[in-house]
Amino acid sequence: MSPSQPTVLVVDDEPSQRDLLSYNLEASGYRVISAENGEEALMLVAEDSPDLVVLDWMLPSVSGIEVCRQIKSRSETRSLPVIMISARADEGDRVRGLETGADDYVTKPYSVAELMARVRTQLRRTRPATVGETLEFEDIVLDAESHKVFRGAKPLKLGPTEFRLLSTFMEKPGRVWSREQLLDRVWGRDIYVDTRTVDVHIGRLRKALCQHGGEDPVRTVRGAGYALG
């Protein structure tokens, strides 16, 4: 699977539910990791940096509510989308889940097709390029669906790695990405690549973006990494 595809963490203590969700998410093109309890979920959030969490409320030991609270209380994971799943259908429970920080709340039994749509909705907000959205920054347009990039209406030729780098930058203009973060996002967490490789491909991206002229929009942040704009 392409390393640029979103990673979804499924947290449920029922194996059948984990398997059902994992199967449907993988069939939709996502990379899936799973946890059967709250402690394992929090460990995977810290170690694997998923792009979205599908979280069951009723978990042994550490509840889904507490997992969500901890995710949303940390600055590095505050923007991580959490979809809470629960058999608790009362309005008060839904309100409690949302007030704890859940971005969406789905009651059991649920439609798998509806849940997949809710996953896409959350990822459209946080990782728009991965769900085929068109991204724009100043005079640069990236069409994720057709895999084309334009600057000032002129098409640009980018290699696949440079395209993934640009997608990452354009999803969060102004954000500074370290070399290690770019390696995880663009090359994948399971592949060893030297951090100097990032510099090489950033150089290629800069050259591609300026092939018809214009200023270099990629900014080097000394001691920190790179940013767009």
PDB file of C-alpha atoms in Angstrom:
ATOM      1  CA  MET A   1       0.000   0.000   0.000  1.00  0.00           C
ATOM      2  CA  SER A   2       1.158   3.495  -0.755  1.00  0.00           C
ATOM      3  CA  PRO A   3       2.708   5.155   2.305  1.00  0.00           C
ATOM      4  CA  SER A   4       0.699   8.281   1.497  1.00  0.00           C
ATOM      5  CA  GLN A   5      -2.528   6.401   2.270  1.00  0.00           C
ATOM      6  CA  PRO A   6      -4.088   7.266   5.640  1.00  0.00           C
ATOM      7  CA  THR A   7      -3.591   4.976   8.619  1.00  0.00           C
ATOM      8  CA  VAL A   8      -6.711   4.190  10.652  1.00  0.00           C
ATOM      9  CA  LEU A   9      -6.496   2.842  14.211  1.00  0.00           C
ATOM     10  CA  VAL A  10      -9.419   0.576  15.122  1.00  0.00           C
ATOM     11  CA  VAL A  11      -9.958   0.162  18.881  1.00  0.00           C
ATOM     12  CA  ASP A  12     -12.458  -2.498  19.986  1.00  0.00           C
ATOM     13  CA  ASP A  13     -12.246  -5.344  22.490  1.00  0.00           C
ATOM     14  CA  GLU A  14     -14.521  -7.573  20.385  1.00  0.00           C
ATOM     15  CA  PRO A  15     -12.427  -9.482  17.781  1.00  0.00           C
ATOM     16  CA  SER A  16     -15.376  -9.830  15.383  1.00  0.00           C
ATOM     17  CA  GLN A  17     -15.953  -6.069  15.369  1.00  0.00           C
ATOM     18  CA  ARG A  18     -12.244  -5.325  14.919  1.00  0.00           C
ATOM     19  CA  ASP A  19     -12.059  -7.778  12.023  1.00  0.00           C
ATOM     20  CA  LEU A  20     -15.193  -6.390  10.359  1.00  0.00           C
ATOM     21  CA  LEU A  21     -13.994  -2.798  10.569  1.00  0.00           C
ATOM     22  CA  SER A  22     -10.433  -3.668   9.539  1.00  0.00           C
ATOM     23  CA  TYR A  23     -11.643  -5.627   6.510  1.00  0.00           C
ATOM     24  CA  ASN A  24     -13.883  -2.821   5.260  1.00  0.00           C
ATOM     25  CA  LEU A  25     -11.296  -0.106   5.882  1.00  0.00           C
ATOM     26  CA  GLU A  26      -8.575  -2.069   4.080  1.00  0.00           C
ATOM     27  CA  ALA A  27     -10.990  -2.724   1.201  1.00  0.00           C
ATOM     28  CA  SER A  28     -11.470   1.051   0.995  1.00  0.00           C
ATOM     29  CA  GLY A  29      -7.712   1.531   0.614  1.00  0.00           C
ATOM     30  CA  TYR A  30      -6.664   2.452   4.145  1.00  0.00           C
ATOM     31  CA  ARG A  31      -3.769   1.075   6.158  1.00  0.00           C
ATOM     32  CA  VAL A  32      -5.248  -0.387   9.345  1.00  0.00           C
ATOM     33  CA  ILE A  33      -3.752  -0.991  12.773  1.00  0.00           C
ATOM     34  CA  SER A  34      -5.815  -2.249  15.694  1.00  0.00           C
ATOM     35  CA  ALA A  35      -5.947  -2.376  19.484  1.00  0.00           C
ATOM     36  CA  GLU A  36      -8.139  -4.360  21.853  1.00  0.00           C
ATOM     37  CA  ASN A  37      -7.858  -2.063  24.871  1.00  0.00           C
ATOM     38  CA  GLY A  38      -7.246   1.547  25.846  1.00  0.00           C
ATOM     39  CA  GLU A  39      -3.622   1.156  26.932  1.00  0.00           C
ATOM     40  CA  GLU A  40      -2.660  -0.437  23.639  1.00  0.00           C
ATOM     41  CA  ALA A  41      -4.579   2.239  21.743  1.00  0.00           C
ATOM     42  CA  LEU A  42      -2.709   5.081  23.448  1.00  0.00           C
ATOM     43  CA  MET A  43       0.602   3.328  22.806  1.00  0.00           C
ATOM     44  CA  LEU A  44      -0.189   2.977  19.079  1.00  0.00           C
ATOM     45  CA  VAL A  45      -1.287   6.614  18.860  1.00  0.00           C
ATOM     46  CA  ALA A  46       2.105   7.641  20.249  1.00  0.00           C
ATOM     47  CA  GLU A  47       4.209   5.169  18.259  1.00  0.00           C
ATOM     48  CA  ASP A  48       2.404   4.877  14.929  1.00  0.00           C
ATOM     49  CA  SER A  49       0.829   8.351  14.486  1.00  0.00           C
ATOM     50  CA  PRO A  50      -2.444   7.226  12.859  1.00  0.00           C
ATOM     51  CA  ASP A  51      -4.476   9.673  10.790  1.00  0.00           C
ATOM     52  CA  LEU A  52      -7.814   8.712  12.345  1.00  0.00           C
ATOM     53  CA  VAL A  53      -9.105   6.627  15.275  1.00  0.00           C
ATOM     54  CA  VAL A  54     -12.297   4.545  15.262  1.00  0.00           C
ATOM     55  CA  LEU A  55     -12.863   4.069  18.992  1.00  0.00           C
ATOM     56  CA  ASP A  56     -15.339   1.907  20.894  1.00  0.00           C
ATOM     57  CA  TRP A  57     -16.666   3.464  24.109  1.00  0.00           C
ATOM     58  CA  MET A  58     -16.854   0.251  26.162  1.00  0.00           C
ATOM     59  CA  LEU A  59     -13.289  -0.981  26.643  1.00  0.00           C
ATOM     60  CA  PRO A  60     -11.767  -2.917  29.548  1.00  0.00           C
ATOM     61  CA  SER A  61      -9.633  -0.996  32.042  1.00  0.00           C
ATOM     62  CA  VAL A  62      -9.264   2.357  30.229  1.00  0.00           C
ATOM     63  CA  SER A  63     -12.573   3.376  28.610  1.00  0.00           C
ATOM     64  CA  GLY A  64     -12.932   4.842  25.148  1.00  0.00           C
ATOM     65  CA  ILE A  65     -14.012   8.122  26.740  1.00  0.00           C
ATOM     66  CA  GLU A  66     -10.723   8.289  28.677  1.00  0.00           C
ATOM     67  CA  VAL A  67      -8.698   7.348  25.581  1.00  0.00           C
ATOM     68  CA  CYS A  68     -10.407  10.150  23.665  1.00  0.00           C
ATOM     69  CA  ARG A  69      -9.829  12.601  26.529  1.00  0.00           C
ATOM     70  CA  GLN A  70      -6.106  11.803  26.616  1.00  0.00           C
ATOM     71  CA  ILE A  71      -5.752  12.075  22.835  1.00  0.00           C
ATOM     72  CA  LYS A  72      -7.439  15.476  22.795  1.00  0.00           C
ATOM     73  CA  SER A  73      -5.545  16.789  25.839  1.00  0.00           C
ATOM     74  CA  ARG A  74      -2.134  16.447  24.171  1.00  0.00           C
ATOM     75  CA  SER A  75      -0.998  19.150  21.787  1.00  0.00           C
ATOM     76  CA  GLU A  76       0.651  16.672  19.393  1.00  0.00           C
ATOM     77  CA  THR A  77      -2.551  14.613  18.968  1.00  0.00           C
ATOM     78  CA  ARG A  78      -5.272  17.216  19.556  1.00  0.00           C
ATOM     79  CA  SER A  79      -6.141  17.440  15.867  1.00  0.00           C
ATOM     80  CA  LEU A  80      -6.293  13.638  15.419  1.00  0.00           C
ATOM     81  CA  PRO A  81      -9.893  12.810  14.354  1.00  0.00           C
ATOM     82  CA  VAL A  82     -11.729  10.383  16.644  1.00  0.00           C
ATOM     83  CA  ILE A  83     -14.939   8.620  15.626  1.00  0.00           C
ATOM     84  CA  MET A  84     -16.539   7.095  18.719  1.00  0.00           C
ATOM     85  CA  ILE A  85     -18.707   4.001  18.392  1.00  0.00           C
ATOM     86  CA  SER A  86     -21.092   3.069  21.166  1.00  0.00           C
ATOM     87  CA  ALA A  87     -24.221   1.101  22.012  1.00  0.00           C
ATOM     88  CA  ARG A  88     -25.174   4.107  24.190  1.00  0.00           C
ATOM     89  CA  ALA A  89     -27.784   5.888  22.101  1.00  0.00           C
ATOM     90  CA  ASP A  90     -29.104   8.374  24.672  1.00  0.00           C
ATOM     91  CA  GLU A  91     -28.658  12.047  23.863  1.00  0.00           C
ATOM     92  CA  GLY A  92     -26.755  12.553  27.116  1.00  0.00           C
ATOM     93  CA  ASP A  93     -24.210   9.892  26.179  1.00  0.00           C
ATOM     94  CA  ARG A  94     -23.776  11.362  22.708  1.00  0.00           C
ATOM     95  CA  VAL A  95     -23.251  14.818  24.200  1.00  0.00           C
ATOM     96  CA  ARG A  96     -20.721  13.437  26.689  1.00  0.00           C
ATOM     97  CA  GLY A  97     -18.790  11.723  23.904  1.00  0.00           C
ATOM     98  CA  LEU A  98     -18.687  14.872  21.785  1.00  0.00           C
ATOM     99  CA  GLU A  99     -17.814  17.107  24.738  1.00  0.00           C
ATOM    100  CA  THR A 100     -14.893  14.809  25.551  1.00  0.00           C
ATOM    101  CA  GLY A 101     -13.548  15.667  22.110  1.00  0.00           C
ATOM    102  CA  ALA A 102     -14.875  13.008  19.740  1.00  0.00           C
ATOM    103  CA  ASP A 103     -15.230  14.425  16.231  1.00  0.00           C
ATOM    104  CA  ASP A 104     -18.148  12.114  15.435  1.00  0.00           C
ATOM    105  CA  TYR A 105     -20.375   9.666  17.341  1.00  0.00           C
ATOM    106  CA  VAL A 106     -21.919   6.535  15.808  1.00  0.00           C
ATOM    107  CA  THR A 107     -24.385   4.322  17.661  1.00  0.00           C
ATOM    108  CA  LYS A 108     -24.604   0.534  17.344  1.00  0.00           C
ATOM    109  CA  PRO A 109     -25.892  -1.165  15.323  1.00  0.00           C
ATOM    110  CA  TYR A 110     -24.485   0.947  12.511  1.00  0.00           C
ATOM    111  CA  SER A 111     -24.264   0.759   8.743  1.00  0.00           C
ATOM    112  CA  VAL A 112     -20.704  -0.035   7.613  1.00  0.00           C
ATOM    113  CA  ALA A 113     -21.267   2.055   4.472  1.00  0.00           C
ATOM    114  CA  GLU A 114     -22.305   5.034   6.619  1.00  0.00           C
ATOM    115  CA  LEU A 115     -19.263   4.602   8.870  1.00  0.00           C
ATOM    116  CA  MET A 116     -16.955   4.540   5.819  1.00  0.00           C
ATOM    117  CA  ALA A 117     -18.584   7.790   4.653  1.00  0.00           C
ATOM    118  CA  ARG A 118     -17.945   9.346   8.081  1.00  0.00           C
ATOM    119  CA  VAL A 119     -14.304   8.219   7.909  1.00  0.00           C
ATOM    120  CA  ARG A 120     -13.930   9.917   4.518  1.00  0.00           C
ATOM    121  CA  THR A 121     -15.568  13.083   5.870  1.00  0.00           C
ATOM    122  CA  GLN A 122     -13.071  13.337   8.737  1.00  0.00           C
ATOM    123  CA  LEU A 123     -10.087  12.599   6.479  1.00  0.00           C
ATOM    124  CA  ARG A 124     -11.298  15.176   3.960  1.00  0.00           C
ATOM    125  CA  ARG A 125     -10.756  17.710   6.730  1.00  0.00           C
ATOM    126  CA  THR A 126      -7.328  16.508   7.888  1.00  0.00           C
ATOM    127  CA  ARG A 127      -5.822  14.733   4.842  1.00  0.00           C
ATOM    128  CA  PRO A 128      -7.764  15.998   1.818  1.00  0.00           C
ATOM    129  CA  ALA A 129      -5.314  14.774  -0.842  1.00  0.00           C
ATOM    130  CA  THR A 130      -5.858  11.148   0.169  1.00  0.00           C
ATOM    131  CA  VAL A 131      -9.589  11.295  -0.585  1.00  0.00           C
ATOM    132  CA  GLY A 132      -9.154  12.847  -4.033  1.00  0.00           C
ATOM    133  CA  GLU A 133      -9.617  16.510  -3.134  1.00  0.00           C
ATOM    134  CA  THR A 134      -8.089  19.335  -5.172  1.00  0.00           C
ATOM    135  CA  LEU A 135      -5.622  21.409  -3.127  1.00  0.00           C
ATOM    136  CA  GLU A 136      -4.595  24.996  -3.826  1.00  0.00           C
ATOM    137  CA  PHE A 137      -1.780  27.146  -2.475  1.00  0.00           C
ATOM    138  CA  GLU A 138      -1.134  30.532  -4.078  1.00  0.00           C
ATOM    139  CA  ASP A 139      -0.711  29.729  -7.806  1.00  0.00           C
ATOM    140  CA  ILE A 140      -0.154  25.981  -7.278  1.00  0.00           C
ATOM    141  CA  VAL A 141      -3.033  23.534  -7.840  1.00  0.00           C
ATOM    142  CA  LEU A 142      -2.748  19.839  -7.009  1.00  0.00           C
ATOM    143  CA  ASP A 143      -5.449  17.542  -8.380  1.00  0.00           C
ATOM    144  CA  ALA A 144      -5.148  14.439  -6.216  1.00  0.00           C
ATOM    145  CA  GLU A 145      -7.636  12.414  -8.247  1.00  0.00           C
ATOM    146  CA  SER A 146      -5.942  12.879 -11.624  1.00  0.00           C
ATOM    147  CA  HIS A 147      -2.469  13.058 -10.035  1.00  0.00           C
ATOM    148  CA  LYS A 148      -1.674  16.339 -11.805  1.00  0.00           C
ATOM    149  CA  VAL A 149      -0.056  19.563 -10.592  1.00  0.00           C
ATOM    150  CA  PHE A 150      -0.320  23.008 -12.143  1.00  0.00           C
ATOM    151  CA  ARG A 151       1.396  26.288 -11.385  1.00  0.00           C
ATOM    152  CA  GLY A 152      -0.018  29.396 -12.945  1.00  0.00           C
ATOM    153  CA  ALA A 153      -2.220  27.094 -15.086  1.00  0.00           C
ATOM    154  CA  LYS A 154       0.891  25.417 -16.545  1.00  0.00           C
ATOM    155  CA  PRO A 155       1.295  21.670 -15.924  1.00  0.00           C
ATOM    156  CA  LEU A 156       4.294  20.544 -13.872  1.00  0.00           C
ATOM    157  CA  LYS A 157       6.153  17.260 -14.188  1.00  0.00           C
ATOM    158  CA  LEU A 158       6.660  15.653 -10.765  1.00  0.00           C
ATOM    159  CA  GLY A 159       7.918  12.220  -9.826  1.00  0.00           C
ATOM    160  CA  PRO A 160       5.736  10.097  -7.484  1.00  0.00           C
ATOM    161  CA  THR A 161       7.818  10.913  -4.397  1.00  0.00           C
ATOM    162  CA  GLU A 162       7.798  14.632  -5.155  1.00  0.00           C
ATOM    163  CA  PHE A 163       4.015  14.450  -5.672  1.00  0.00           C
ATOM    164  CA  ARG A 164       3.548  12.870  -2.225  1.00  0.00           C
ATOM    165  CA  LEU A 165       5.837  15.480  -0.664  1.00  0.00           C
ATOM    166  CA  LEU A 166       3.876  18.313  -2.250  1.00  0.00           C
ATOM    167  CA  SER A 167       0.567  16.723  -1.182  1.00  0.00           C
ATOM    168  CA  THR A 168       1.809  16.621   2.400  1.00  0.00           C
ATOM    169  CA  PHE A 169       2.912  20.251   2.318  1.00  0.00           C
ATOM    170  CA  MET A 170      -0.295  21.469   0.645  1.00  0.00           C
ATOM    171  CA  GLU A 171      -2.554  19.750   3.159  1.00  0.00           C
ATOM    172  CA  LYS A 172      -1.074  21.952   5.893  1.00  0.00           C
ATOM    173  CA  PRO A 173       0.562  25.064   4.389  1.00  0.00           C
ATOM    174  CA  GLY A 174       2.862  26.806   6.841  1.00  0.00           C
ATOM    175  CA  ARG A 175       3.365  23.733   9.021  1.00  0.00           C
ATOM    176  CA  VAL A 176       7.006  22.838   9.578  1.00  0.00           C
ATOM    177  CA  TRP A 177       7.703  19.144   8.889  1.00  0.00           C
ATOM    178  CA  SER A 178      10.841  17.517  10.258  1.00  0.00           C
ATOM    179  CA  ARG A 179      12.773  15.109   8.027  1.00  0.00           C
ATOM    180  CA  GLU A 180      11.630  12.213  10.234  1.00  0.00           C
ATOM    181  CA  GLN A 181       7.962  13.232   9.902  1.00  0.00           C
ATOM    182  CA  LEU A 182       8.300  13.484   6.132  1.00  0.00           C
ATOM    183  CA  LEU A 183       9.940  10.054   6.012  1.00  0.00           C
ATOM    184  CA  ASP A 184       7.000   8.570   7.921  1.00  0.00           C
ATOM    185  CA  ARG A 185       4.366  10.317   5.806  1.00  0.00           C
ATOM    186  CA  VAL A 186       5.925  10.024   2.338  1.00  0.00           C
ATOM    187  CA  TRP A 187       8.075   6.878   2.418  1.00  0.00           C
ATOM    188  CA  GLY A 188       6.195   4.909   5.049  1.00  0.00           C
ATOM    189  CA  ARG A 189       6.876   3.821   8.605  1.00  0.00           C
ATOM    190  CA  ASP A 190       8.136   0.361   7.684  1.00  0.00           C
ATOM    191  CA  ILE A 191      10.842   1.427   5.234  1.00  0.00           C
ATOM    192  CA  TYR A 192      14.314   2.560   6.254  1.00  0.00           C
ATOM    193  CA  VAL A 193      15.463   5.601   4.294  1.00  0.00           C
ATOM    194  CA  ASP A 194      18.283   7.935   5.316  1.00  0.00           C
ATOM    195  CA  THR A 195      17.087  11.413   6.289  1.00  0.00           C
ATOM    196  CA  ARG A 196      19.445  12.899   3.686  1.00  0.00           C
ATOM    197  CA  THR A 197      17.197  11.326   1.049  1.00  0.00           C
ATOM    198  CA  VAL A 198      14.538  13.836   2.103  1.00  0.00           C
ATOM    199  CA  ASP A 199      16.873  16.712   1.214  1.00  0.00           C
ATOM    200  CA  VAL A 200      17.512  15.218  -2.235  1.00  0.00           C
ATOM    201  CA  HIS A 201      13.804  14.943  -3.014  1.00  0.00           C
ATOM    202  CA  ILE A 202      13.065  18.391  -1.601  1.00  0.00           C
ATOM    203  CA  GLY A 203      15.647  19.702  -4.067  1.00  0.00           C
ATOM    204  CA  ARG A 204      13.887  17.868  -6.900  1.00  0.00           C
ATOM    205  CA  LEU A 205      10.509  19.220  -5.781  1.00  0.00           C
ATOM    206  CA  ARG A 206      11.849  22.782  -5.731  1.00  0.00           C
ATOM    207  CA  LYS A 207      13.247  22.372  -9.237  1.00  0.00           C
ATOM    208  CA  ALA A 208       9.934  20.949 -10.485  1.00  0.00           C
ATOM    209  CA  LEU A 209       7.882  23.739  -8.918  1.00  0.00           C
ATOM    210  CA  CYS A 210      10.078  26.385 -10.561  1.00  0.00           C
ATOM    211  CA  GLN A 211      10.385  24.735 -13.986  1.00  0.00           C
ATOM    212  CA  HIS A 212       8.280  27.536 -15.543  1.00  0.00           C
ATOM    213  CA  GLY A 213       9.718  30.271 -13.329  1.00  0.00           C
ATOM    214  CA  GLY A 214       8.371  31.770 -10.125  1.00  0.00           C
ATOM    215  CA  GLU A 215       9.754  31.875  -6.609  1.00  0.00           C
ATOM    216  CA  ASP A 216      10.561  28.751  -4.639  1.00  0.00           C
ATOM    217  CA  PRO A 217       7.600  28.260  -2.245  1.00  0.00           C
ATOM    218  CA  VAL A 218       9.345  25.624  -0.089  1.00  0.00           C
ATOM    219  CA  ARG A 219      10.930  27.124   3.006  1.00  0.00           C
ATOM    220  CA  THR A 220      13.879  25.603   4.890  1.00  0.00           C
ATOM    221  CA  VAL A 221      13.529  26.080   8.629  1.00  0.00           C
ATOM    222  CA  ARG A 222      17.000  25.789  10.091  1.00  0.00           C
ATOM    223  CA  GLY A 223      17.288  22.961  12.614  1.00  0.00           C
ATOM    224  CA  ALA A 224      13.600  22.030  12.195  1.00  0.00           C
ATOM    225  CA  GLY A 225      12.767  20.940   8.645  1.00  0.00           C
ATOM    226  CA  TYR A 226      10.712  22.244   5.747  1.00  0.00           C
ATOM    227  CA  ALA A 227       7.443  24.081   5.183  1.00  0.00           C
ATOM    228  CA  LEU A 228       5.340  25.342   2.300  1.00  0.00           C
ATOM    229  CA  GLY A 229       5.025  29.111   2.482  1.00  0.00           C
TER     230      GLY A 229
END
